[in-house]
Every structure is written in structure tokens, then in C-alpha cells.
CSV table of C-alpha atoms in Angstrom, one decimal:
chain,number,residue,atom,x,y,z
A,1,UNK,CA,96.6,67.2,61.5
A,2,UNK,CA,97.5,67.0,65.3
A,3,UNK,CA,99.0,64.6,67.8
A,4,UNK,CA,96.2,63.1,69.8
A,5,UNK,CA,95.6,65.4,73.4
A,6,UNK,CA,97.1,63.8,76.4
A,7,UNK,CA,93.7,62.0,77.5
A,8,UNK,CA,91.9,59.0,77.2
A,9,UNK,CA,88.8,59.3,75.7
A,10,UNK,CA,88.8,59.9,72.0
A,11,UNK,CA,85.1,62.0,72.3
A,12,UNK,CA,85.5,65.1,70.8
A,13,UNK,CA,83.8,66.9,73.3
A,14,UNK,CA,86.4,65.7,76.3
A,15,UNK,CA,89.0,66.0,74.3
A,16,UNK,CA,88.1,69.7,74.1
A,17,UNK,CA,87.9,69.7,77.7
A,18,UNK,CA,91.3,68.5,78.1
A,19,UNK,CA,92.4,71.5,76.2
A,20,UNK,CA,91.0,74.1,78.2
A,21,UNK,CA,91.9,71.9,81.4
A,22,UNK,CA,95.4,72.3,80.3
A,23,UNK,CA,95.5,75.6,79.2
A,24,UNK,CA,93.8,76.9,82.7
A,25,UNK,CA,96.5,74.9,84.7
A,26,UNK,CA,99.3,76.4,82.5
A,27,UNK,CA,97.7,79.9,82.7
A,28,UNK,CA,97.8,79.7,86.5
A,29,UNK,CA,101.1,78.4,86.6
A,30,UNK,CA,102.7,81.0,84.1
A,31,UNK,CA,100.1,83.5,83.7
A,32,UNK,CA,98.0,84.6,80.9
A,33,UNK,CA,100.6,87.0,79.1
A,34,UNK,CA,104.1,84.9,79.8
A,35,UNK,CA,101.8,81.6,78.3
A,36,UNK,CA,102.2,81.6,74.9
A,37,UNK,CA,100.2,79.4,72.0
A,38,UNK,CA,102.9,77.3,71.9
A,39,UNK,CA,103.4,76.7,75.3
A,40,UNK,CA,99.9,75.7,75.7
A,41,UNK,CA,99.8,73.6,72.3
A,42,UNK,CA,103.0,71.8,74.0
A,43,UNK,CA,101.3,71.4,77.3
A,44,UNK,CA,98.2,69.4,75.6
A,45,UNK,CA,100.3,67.4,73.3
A,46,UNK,CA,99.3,69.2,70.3
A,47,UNK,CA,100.7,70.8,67.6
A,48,UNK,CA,100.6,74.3,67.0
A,49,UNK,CA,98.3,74.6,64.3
A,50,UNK,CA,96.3,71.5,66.4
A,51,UNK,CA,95.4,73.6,69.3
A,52,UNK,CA,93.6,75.9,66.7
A,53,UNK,CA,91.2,72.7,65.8
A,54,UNK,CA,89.8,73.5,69.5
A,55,UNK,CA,90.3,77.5,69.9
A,56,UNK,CA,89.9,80.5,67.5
A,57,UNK,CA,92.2,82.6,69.5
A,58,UNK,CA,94.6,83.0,72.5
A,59,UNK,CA,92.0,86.1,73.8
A,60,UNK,CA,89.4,83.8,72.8
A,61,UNK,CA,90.3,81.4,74.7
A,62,UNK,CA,89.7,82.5,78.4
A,63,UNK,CA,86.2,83.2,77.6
A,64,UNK,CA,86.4,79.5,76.6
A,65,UNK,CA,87.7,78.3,79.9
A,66,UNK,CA,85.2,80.7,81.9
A,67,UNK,CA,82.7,79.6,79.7
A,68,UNK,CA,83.0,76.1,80.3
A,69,UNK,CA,83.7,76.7,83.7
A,70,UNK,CA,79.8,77.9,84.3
A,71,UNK,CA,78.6,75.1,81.9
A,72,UNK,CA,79.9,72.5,84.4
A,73,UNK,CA,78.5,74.8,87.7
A,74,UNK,CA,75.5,75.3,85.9
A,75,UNK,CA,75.1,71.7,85.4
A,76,UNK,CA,76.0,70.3,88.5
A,77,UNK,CA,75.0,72.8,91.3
A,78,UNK,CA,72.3,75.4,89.4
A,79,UNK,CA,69.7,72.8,87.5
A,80,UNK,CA,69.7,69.8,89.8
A,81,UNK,CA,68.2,71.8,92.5
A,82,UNK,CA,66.2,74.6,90.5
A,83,UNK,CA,63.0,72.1,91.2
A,84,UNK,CA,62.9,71.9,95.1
A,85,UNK,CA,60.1,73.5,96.3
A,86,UNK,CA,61.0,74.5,99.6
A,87,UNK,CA,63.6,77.1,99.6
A,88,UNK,CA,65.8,76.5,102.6
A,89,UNK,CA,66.1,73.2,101.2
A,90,UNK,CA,66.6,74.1,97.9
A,91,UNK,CA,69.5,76.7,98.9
A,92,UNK,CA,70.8,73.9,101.5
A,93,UNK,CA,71.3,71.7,98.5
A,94,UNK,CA,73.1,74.5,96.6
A,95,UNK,CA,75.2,74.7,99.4
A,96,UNK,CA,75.9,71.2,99.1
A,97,UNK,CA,76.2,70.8,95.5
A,98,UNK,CA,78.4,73.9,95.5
A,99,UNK,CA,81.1,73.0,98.2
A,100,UNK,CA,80.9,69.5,96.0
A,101,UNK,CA,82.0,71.0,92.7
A,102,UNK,CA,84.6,73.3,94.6
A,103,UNK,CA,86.1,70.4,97.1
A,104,UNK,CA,85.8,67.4,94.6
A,105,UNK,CA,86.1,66.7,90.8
A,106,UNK,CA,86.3,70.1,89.1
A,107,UNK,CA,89.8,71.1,88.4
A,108,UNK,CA,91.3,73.9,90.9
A,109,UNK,CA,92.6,76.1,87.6
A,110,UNK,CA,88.9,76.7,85.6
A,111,UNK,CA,87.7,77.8,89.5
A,112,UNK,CA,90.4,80.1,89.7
A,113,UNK,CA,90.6,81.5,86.1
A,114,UNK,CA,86.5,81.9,86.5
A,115,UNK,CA,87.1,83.7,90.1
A,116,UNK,CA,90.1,85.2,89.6
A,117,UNK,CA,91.3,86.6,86.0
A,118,UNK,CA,90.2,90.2,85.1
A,119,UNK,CA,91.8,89.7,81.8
A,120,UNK,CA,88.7,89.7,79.9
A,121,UNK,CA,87.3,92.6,78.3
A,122,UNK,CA,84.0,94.5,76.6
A,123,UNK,CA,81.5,92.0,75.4
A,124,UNK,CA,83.2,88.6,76.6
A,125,UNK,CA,83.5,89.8,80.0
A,126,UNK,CA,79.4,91.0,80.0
A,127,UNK,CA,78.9,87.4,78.8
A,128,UNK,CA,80.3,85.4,81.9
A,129,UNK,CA,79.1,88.4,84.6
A,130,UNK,CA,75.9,87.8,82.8
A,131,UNK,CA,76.2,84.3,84.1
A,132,UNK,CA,77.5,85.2,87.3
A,133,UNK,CA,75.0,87.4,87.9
A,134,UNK,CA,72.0,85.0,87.0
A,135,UNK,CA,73.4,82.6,90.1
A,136,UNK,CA,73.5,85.7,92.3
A,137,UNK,CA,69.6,86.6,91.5
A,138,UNK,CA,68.7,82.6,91.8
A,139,UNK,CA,70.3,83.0,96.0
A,140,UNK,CA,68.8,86.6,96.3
A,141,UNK,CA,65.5,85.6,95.2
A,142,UNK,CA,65.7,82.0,97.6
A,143,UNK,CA,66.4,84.1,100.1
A,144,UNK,CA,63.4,86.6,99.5
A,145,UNK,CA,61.1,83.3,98.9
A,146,UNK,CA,62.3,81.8,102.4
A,147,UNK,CA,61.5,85.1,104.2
A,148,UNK,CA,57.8,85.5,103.1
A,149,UNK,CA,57.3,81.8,103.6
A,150,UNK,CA,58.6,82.4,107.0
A,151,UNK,CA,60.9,80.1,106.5
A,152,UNK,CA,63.5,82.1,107.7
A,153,UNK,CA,63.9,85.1,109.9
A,154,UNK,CA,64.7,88.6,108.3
A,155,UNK,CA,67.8,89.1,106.3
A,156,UNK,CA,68.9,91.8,103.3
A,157,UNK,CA,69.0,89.0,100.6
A,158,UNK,CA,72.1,90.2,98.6
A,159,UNK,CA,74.1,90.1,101.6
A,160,UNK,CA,73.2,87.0,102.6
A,161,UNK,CA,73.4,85.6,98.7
A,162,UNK,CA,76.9,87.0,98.7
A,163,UNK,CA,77.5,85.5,102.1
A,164,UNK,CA,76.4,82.3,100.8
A,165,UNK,CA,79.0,82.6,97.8
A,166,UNK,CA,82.1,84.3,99.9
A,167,UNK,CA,81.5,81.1,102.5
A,168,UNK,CA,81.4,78.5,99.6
A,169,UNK,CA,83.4,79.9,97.1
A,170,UNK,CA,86.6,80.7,99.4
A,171,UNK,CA,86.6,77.4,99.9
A,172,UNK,CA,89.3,76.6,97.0
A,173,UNK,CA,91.5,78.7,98.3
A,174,UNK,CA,92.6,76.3,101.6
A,175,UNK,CA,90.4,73.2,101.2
A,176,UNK,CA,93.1,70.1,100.8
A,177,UNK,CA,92.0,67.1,99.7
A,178,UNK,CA,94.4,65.3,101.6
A,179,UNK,CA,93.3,67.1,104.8
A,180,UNK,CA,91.8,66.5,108.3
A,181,UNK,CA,88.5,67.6,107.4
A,182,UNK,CA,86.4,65.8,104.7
A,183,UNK,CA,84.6,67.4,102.0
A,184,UNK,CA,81.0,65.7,103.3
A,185,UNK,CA,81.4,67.2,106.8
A,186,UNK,CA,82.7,70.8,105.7
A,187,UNK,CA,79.1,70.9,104.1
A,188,UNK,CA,77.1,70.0,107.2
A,189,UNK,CA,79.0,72.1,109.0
A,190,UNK,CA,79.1,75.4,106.4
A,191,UNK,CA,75.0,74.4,106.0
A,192,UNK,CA,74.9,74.3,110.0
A,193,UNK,CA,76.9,77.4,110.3
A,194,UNK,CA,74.9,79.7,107.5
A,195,UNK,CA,71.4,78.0,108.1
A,196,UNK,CA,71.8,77.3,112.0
A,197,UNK,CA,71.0,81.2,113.2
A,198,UNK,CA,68.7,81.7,110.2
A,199,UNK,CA,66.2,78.8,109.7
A,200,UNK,CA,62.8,79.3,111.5
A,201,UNK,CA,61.7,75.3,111.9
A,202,UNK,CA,58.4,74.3,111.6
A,203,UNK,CA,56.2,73.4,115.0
A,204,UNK,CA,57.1,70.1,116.3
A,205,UNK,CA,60.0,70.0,113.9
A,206,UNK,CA,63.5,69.8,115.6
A,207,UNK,CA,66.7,70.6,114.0
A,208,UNK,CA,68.8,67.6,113.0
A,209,UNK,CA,70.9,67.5,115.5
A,210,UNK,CA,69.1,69.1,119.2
A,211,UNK,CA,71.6,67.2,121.6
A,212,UNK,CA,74.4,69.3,120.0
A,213,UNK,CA,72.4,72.6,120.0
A,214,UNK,CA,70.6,72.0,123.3
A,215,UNK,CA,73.3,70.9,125.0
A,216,UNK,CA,76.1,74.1,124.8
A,217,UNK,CA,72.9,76.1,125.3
A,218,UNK,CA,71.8,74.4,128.6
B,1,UNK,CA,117.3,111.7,91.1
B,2,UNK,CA,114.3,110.8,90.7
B,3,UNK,CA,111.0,112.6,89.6
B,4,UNK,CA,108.8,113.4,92.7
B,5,UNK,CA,106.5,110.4,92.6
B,6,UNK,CA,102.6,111.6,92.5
B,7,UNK,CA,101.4,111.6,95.7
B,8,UNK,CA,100.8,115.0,98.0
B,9,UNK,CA,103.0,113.8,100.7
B,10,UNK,CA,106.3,114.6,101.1
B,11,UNK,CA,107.4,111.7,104.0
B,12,UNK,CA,109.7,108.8,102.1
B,13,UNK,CA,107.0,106.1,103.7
B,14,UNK,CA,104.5,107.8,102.2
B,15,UNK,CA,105.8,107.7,98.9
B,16,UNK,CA,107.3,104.4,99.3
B,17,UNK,CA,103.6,103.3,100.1
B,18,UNK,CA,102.9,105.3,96.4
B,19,UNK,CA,104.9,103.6,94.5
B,20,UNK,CA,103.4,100.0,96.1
B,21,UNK,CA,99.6,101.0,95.4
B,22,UNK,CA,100.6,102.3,91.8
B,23,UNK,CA,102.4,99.0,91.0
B,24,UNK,CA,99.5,97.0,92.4
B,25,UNK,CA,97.0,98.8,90.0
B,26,UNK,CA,98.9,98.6,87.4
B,27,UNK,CA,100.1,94.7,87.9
B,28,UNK,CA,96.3,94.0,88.1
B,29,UNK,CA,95.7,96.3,85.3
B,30,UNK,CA,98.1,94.5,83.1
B,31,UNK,CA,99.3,91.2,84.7
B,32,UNK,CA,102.4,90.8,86.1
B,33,UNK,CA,104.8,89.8,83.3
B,34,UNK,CA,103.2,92.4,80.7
B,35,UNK,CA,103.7,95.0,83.4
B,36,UNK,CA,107.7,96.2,83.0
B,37,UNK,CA,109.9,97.9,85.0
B,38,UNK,CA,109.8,100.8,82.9
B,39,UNK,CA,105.9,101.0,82.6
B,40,UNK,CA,105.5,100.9,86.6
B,41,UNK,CA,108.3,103.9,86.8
B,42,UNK,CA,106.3,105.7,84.2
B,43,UNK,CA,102.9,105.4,86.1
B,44,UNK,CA,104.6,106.2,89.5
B,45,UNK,CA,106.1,109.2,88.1
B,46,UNK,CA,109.8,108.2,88.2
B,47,UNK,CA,112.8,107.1,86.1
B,48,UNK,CA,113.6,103.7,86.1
B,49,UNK,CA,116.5,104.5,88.1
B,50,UNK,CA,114.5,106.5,90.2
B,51,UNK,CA,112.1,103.4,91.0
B,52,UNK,CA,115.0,101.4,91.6
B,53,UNK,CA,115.6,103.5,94.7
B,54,UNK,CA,112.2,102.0,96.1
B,55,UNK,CA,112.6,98.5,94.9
B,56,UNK,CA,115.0,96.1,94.8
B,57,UNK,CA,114.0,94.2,92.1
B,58,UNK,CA,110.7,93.6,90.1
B,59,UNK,CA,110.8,89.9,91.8
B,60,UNK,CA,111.4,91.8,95.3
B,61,UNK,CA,108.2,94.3,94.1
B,62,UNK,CA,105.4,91.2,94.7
B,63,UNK,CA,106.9,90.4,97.9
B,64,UNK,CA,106.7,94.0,99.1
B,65,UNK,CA,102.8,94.6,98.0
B,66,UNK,CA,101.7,91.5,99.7
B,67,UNK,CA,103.9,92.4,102.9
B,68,UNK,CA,102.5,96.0,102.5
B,69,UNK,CA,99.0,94.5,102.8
B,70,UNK,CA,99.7,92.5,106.0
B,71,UNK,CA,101.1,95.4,107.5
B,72,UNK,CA,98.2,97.6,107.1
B,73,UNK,CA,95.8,94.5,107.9
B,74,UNK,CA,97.7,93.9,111.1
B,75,UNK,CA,97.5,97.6,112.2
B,76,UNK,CA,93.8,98.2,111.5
B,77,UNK,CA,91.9,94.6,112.1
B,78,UNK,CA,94.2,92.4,114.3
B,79,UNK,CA,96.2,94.6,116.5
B,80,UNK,CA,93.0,96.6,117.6
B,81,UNK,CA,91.2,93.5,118.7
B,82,UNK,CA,94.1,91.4,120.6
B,83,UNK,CA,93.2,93.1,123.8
B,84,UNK,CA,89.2,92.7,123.9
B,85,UNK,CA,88.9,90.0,126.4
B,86,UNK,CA,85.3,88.3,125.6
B,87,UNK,CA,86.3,85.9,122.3
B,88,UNK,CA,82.7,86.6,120.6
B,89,UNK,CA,82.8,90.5,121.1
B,90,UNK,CA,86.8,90.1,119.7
B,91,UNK,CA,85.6,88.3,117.0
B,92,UNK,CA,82.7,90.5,116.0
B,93,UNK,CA,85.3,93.7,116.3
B,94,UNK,CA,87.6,91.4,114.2
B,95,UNK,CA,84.7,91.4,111.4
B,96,UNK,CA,83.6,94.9,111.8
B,97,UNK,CA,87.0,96.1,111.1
B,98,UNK,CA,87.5,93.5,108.0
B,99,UNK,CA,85.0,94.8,106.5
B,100,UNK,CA,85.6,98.3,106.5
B,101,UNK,CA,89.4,97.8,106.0
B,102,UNK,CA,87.9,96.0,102.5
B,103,UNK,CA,85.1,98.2,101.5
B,104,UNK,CA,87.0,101.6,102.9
B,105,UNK,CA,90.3,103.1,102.6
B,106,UNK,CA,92.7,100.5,101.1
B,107,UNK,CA,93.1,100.2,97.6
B,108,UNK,CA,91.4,97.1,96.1
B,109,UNK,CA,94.7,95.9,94.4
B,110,UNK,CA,96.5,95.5,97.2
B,111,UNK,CA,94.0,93.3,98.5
B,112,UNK,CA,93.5,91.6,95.3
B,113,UNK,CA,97.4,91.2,94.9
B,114,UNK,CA,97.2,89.7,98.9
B,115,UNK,CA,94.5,87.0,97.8
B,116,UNK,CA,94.5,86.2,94.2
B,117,UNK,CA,98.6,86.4,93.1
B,118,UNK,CA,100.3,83.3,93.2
B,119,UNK,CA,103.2,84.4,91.6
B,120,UNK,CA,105.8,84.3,94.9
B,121,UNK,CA,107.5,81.0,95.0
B,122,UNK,CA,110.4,79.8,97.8
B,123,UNK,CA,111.0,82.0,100.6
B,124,UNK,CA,108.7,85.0,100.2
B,125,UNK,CA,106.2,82.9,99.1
B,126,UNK,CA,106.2,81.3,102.6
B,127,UNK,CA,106.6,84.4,104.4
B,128,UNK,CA,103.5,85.7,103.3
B,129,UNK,CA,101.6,82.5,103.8
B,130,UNK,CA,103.1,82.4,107.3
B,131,UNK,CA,101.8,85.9,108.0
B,132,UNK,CA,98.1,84.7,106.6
B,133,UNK,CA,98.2,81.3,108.9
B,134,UNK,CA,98.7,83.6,112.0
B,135,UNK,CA,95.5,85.5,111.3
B,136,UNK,CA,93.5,81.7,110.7
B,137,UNK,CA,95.0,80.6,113.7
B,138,UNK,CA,94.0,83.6,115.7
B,139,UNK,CA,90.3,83.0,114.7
B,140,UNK,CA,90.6,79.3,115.4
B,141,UNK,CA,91.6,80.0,118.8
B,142,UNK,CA,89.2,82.3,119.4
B,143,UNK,CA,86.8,80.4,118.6
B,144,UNK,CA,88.2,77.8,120.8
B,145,UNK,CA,88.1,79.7,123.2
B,146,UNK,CA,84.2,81.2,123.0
B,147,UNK,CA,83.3,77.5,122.8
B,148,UNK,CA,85.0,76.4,126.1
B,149,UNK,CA,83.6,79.7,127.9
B,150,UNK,CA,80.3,78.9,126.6
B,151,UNK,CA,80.0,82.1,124.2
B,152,UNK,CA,78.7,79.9,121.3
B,153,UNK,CA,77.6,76.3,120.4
B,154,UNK,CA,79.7,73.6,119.0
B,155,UNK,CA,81.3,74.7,115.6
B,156,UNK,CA,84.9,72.9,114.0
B,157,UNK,CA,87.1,76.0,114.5
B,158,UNK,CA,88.9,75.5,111.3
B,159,UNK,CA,85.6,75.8,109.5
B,160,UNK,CA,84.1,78.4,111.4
B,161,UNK,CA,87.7,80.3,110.6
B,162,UNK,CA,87.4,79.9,106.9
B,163,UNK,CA,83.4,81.0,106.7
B,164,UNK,CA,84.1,84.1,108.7
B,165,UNK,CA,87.4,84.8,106.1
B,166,UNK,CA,85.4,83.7,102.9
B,167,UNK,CA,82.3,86.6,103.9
B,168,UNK,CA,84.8,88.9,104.6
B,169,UNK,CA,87.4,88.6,102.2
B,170,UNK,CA,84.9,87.8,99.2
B,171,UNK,CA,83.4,91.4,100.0
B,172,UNK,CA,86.5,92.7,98.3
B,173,UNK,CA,85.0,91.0,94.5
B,174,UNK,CA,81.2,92.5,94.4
B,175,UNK,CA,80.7,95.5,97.3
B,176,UNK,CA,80.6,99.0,95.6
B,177,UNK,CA,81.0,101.9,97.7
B,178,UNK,CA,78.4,104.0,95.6
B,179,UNK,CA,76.1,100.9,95.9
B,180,UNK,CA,72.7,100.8,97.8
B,181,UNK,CA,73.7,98.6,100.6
B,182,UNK,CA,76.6,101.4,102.7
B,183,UNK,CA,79.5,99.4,104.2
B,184,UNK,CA,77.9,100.2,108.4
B,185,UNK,CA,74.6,98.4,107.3
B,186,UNK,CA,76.7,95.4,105.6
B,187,UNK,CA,79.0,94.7,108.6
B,188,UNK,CA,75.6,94.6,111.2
B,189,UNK,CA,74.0,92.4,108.6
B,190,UNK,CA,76.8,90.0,108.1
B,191,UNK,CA,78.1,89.9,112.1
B,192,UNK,CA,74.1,89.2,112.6
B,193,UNK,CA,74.2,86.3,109.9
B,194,UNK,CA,77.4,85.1,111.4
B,195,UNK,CA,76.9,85.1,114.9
B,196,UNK,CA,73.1,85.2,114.9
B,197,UNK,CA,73.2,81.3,115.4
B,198,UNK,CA,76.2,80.6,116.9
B,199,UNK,CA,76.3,82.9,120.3
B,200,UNK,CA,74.5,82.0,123.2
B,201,UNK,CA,73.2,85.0,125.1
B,202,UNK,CA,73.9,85.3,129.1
B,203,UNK,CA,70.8,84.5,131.2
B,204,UNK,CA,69.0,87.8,130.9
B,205,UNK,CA,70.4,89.5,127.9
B,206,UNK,CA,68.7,89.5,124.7
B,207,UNK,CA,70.3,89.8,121.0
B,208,UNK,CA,70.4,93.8,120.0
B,209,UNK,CA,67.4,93.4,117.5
B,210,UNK,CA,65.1,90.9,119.4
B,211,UNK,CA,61.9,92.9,117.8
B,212,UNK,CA,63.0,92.0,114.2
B,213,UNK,CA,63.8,88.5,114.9
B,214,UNK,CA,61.0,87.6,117.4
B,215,UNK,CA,58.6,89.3,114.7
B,216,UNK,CA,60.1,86.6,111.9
B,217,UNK,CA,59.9,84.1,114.2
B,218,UNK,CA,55.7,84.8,115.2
């Protein structure tokens, strides 16, 4: 029925991937209107009537990719840190994980099409704000659960969530690979920045790094 | 000519300035290649012929948007804030003024246009990117400077740049102006999470809310 998608696994499930991969790069490249069926059925290799094996529709499709987009952010930033107990850490981790996903791995396009394309309408578009929304509550409600463990001095928790996600998310906009500063420091130095001022430690607990701190405050 | 293009004003800037707001909400609206010629005449009010007196081309029409939003940027956040001489104090102005220049006043599809519109290749796509690199490199070098005059702990400038752009600029995707949180209250609360951890106070002066934090921090 179709020529084989232009990657290597044969899994039905990556090779659906490799669809909406390609269609999110070719939708950023062109935009959504100029990008036609065709385009994006060239693009992955496929026939025409073989890109409809993996999507119902063109309108359908960007659902698809934004969709998928918050199955693989779900997956590797939301559940692995849903069980820490201890909410800075927890939210440091999310930090982490997030700045991961957005720096490494994850392909630049789904971010952008997830972040950036209006196009969607009616009930598609309440599907993936639905999603967006559930991460937003997950940081606001950290944030609450930090303050009343004292674990943090006082902040208005949506601003800070959304301070959080402007600091983390922004990233994809300039972070280069190829560039002086590696992924692994930006997120000490975004979790240093955003927890530094906010973080109430423990007595007898010192911050990770008190030579830094104490000396530019001597 | 032309139609008068719908805007009270009378003053050619000011309707020149029309015509680039009503073609930003309606190439956001639509997407840029759906969006014609013809259709952005219609919704500014003119003849085709008439809008060609405003543009040059619809190429040329991206180019003047994003070059439309640096200008007002410049004149409302950067220029203002040039002269203050203490780098923290120009930096919090620098934020204060962000914030309300996205969350007041200027149309959201500029902005959006500004940030999110990839469309400009060669030449003007350059232009514009060389305009945004002045404003990175201004907070850089302010925060260069703050560090050397011992205004704020150690921080990677570059970093510190693109956390204070991301909070800013990601205002622009979630703040409502009906909301419950008004846009005074969200500029103290993000200049506080900003610079809450970062500045380091002169011998004798205490942050502006030491009552809130010293009562967290009990």
C-alpha cells in the first residue's frame, strides 16, 4: 500500500512517529496552509493515499502532532517526578527534566507546533489546553504545597508556575546545541536562578554551593 | 485613492500603524499564506491599490510588523532605561516596563508576529534578529555589570538574559487583562521572584517587603 517511512525501525508505533516528526518540520518550514497532503506524504516517503494509513485528516492532523507532543512531555518530565515527596525537589526535578526534553532529544518542530500554532479550533483545541492546563495546576499546586510546608517563602503560585514555564519553555527559542553553554549547566543555573531567592533551607542545611553565595555576599 | 482606513486618526503614521496591527491580526487569524492581499485590504478598509500605498509588497508586509514591534519596544522599554545608572534598578525598570508593554497597550499580534513568525528569510530576516541580539546583549551587560559592582551574586549573564526574556515574553501566551491577578501586582511579583535571590542589599538597606519574607522565613 505505501513506500516504507524514511526511518529505521519497522514498529508501527515509531513509524507513526516519524510521520508526525515530519509533518511538524515541514509545517514549520512551509506553514500549515501552504503544506499540502502531498507535500507531507512526499516529505515522509509515502504515498499519498499512505499517509492516510497514519492520519484521518490534514485538520486532524495537528491535534495529532500536539497530541503526541504532551504524550512525550507527559512521559518524560510530568510522571517521573509526580512521586517526590518534597516539593522543591519535586519542582527542581521538573525543572530539570523539562529543560532536558526542550535542550535534548525531542524534536524543535512538535515544541514549536505545541507552543506556537493557533490553528486549532473548538473541541481539539479544549483537548490539548486541557492538557496544558493540567501541567499548570501540577506547578501551582507545588508551589502552594512548598509555601505551607515552609519550604519556601511567600509567592502568588500562578505567577511563579508561569514563571517557571516562561523560564523553561523560552528556552527553544535560542538554546544551540552546538553552543557555549551545555544543556546540564543551563539547568543548575535556571534551578539556581528560580529556586536561589525562593528556597527557605532547612536548619543546619547549606545550599549546594555556599562559597559561591557567601562569597559575592561578603 | 484609497478608502479611509478605520482608525480615528487622521496623521499618515497613524494609519500606516493601522494598517500593520490589522494585518498582524488577521495574519495570526489566518496564517500567513491563507491571508491575501486582497483580504488584508478588505479588513483595513482599503482597495488593493489603496494598501499598496502602505506596503510594498506582501513579502515587505512581515518585515514591517516585526520592525513596527521593535520600534515601539525600543521606545517604551529600552530607551527609557539606558540612562538609569545602578544596573539592578535598570534592570528591574527594564522588567517593569516589559511587562506592561506586553500585558497593556500593544496589540498581542504584533508581539506574537515579533516572537513566533519565522517566515523572514535573507536580509530582513537578519535585520530583525540583529535588532533582538541588541536587547540580549543589553541585559547581558547589565548583568555584567551588577556583578562586578557587587549588585548581585554570581549568575552566567547569557542565562540570566534568557530567564528574565522567557518570564517576560511568555506573559504575552497566558496573562488576561480581565484576569484576577492585574498587570502592577504581576510585575512586583515577578521583579521579586527575579531579583529576590540574586541582589545583594547595601549594608543597612533591607528588601521593600522584609515583613513578608522574614515572616516565611520564621
Amino acid at each position: 500500500m505505501a513506500r516504507t517511512v524514511e526511518v529505521g525501525s519497522d514498529a508501527p508505533k515509531e513509524r507513526h512517529r516519524a510521520v508526525l516528526e515530519t509533518a511538524a518540520r515541514l509545517i514549520c518550514e512551509k506553514g500549515y496552509e501552504a503544506a499540502s497532503v502531498q507535500d507531507i506524504a512526499d516529505a515522509c516517503g509515502l504515498t499519498k493515499a499512505g499517509l492516510y494509513y497514519y492520519i484521518r485528516s490534514k485538520e486532524d492532523l495537528l491535534l495529532e502532532i500536539q497530541n503526541y507532543g504532551m504524550d512525550i512531555f507527559e512521559e518524560r518530565v510530568l510522571l517521573p517526578v509526580l512521586s517526590i515527596a518534597d516539593p522543591v525537589e519535586r519542582l527542581k526535578a521538573c525543572m530539570e527534566k523539562n529543560i532536558l526534553l526542550v535542550t535534548e532529544g525531542w524534536s524543535k518542530e512538535v515544541t514549536i507546533i505545541l507552543h506556537e500554532h493557533e490553528t486549532l479550533t473548538g473541541a481539539a483545541r479544549a483537548q490539548i489546553n486541557a492538557r496544558k492546563k493540567r501541567y499548570v495546576h501540577f506547578l501551582e499546586s507545588s508551589f502552594e504545597e512548598a509555601m505551607r510546608d515552609g519550604r519556601i517563602r511567600r509567592v502568588e503560585p500562578r505567577v511563579a508556575a508561569f514563571a517557571f514555564l516562561g523560564q523553561v519553555l523560552w528556552i527553544y527559542k535560542w538554546f544551540r546545541p552546538d553552543g557555549k553553554i551545555p544543556a546540564d549547566r543551563l539547568t543548575r543555573e535556571m534551578q539556581d536562578l528560580f529556586f536561589g531567592g525562593l528556597e527557605i533551607l532547612p536548619k543546619g542545611r547549606t545550599a549546594k554551593k555556599p562559597a559561591k553565595a557567601k562569597r559575592a555576599s561578603a
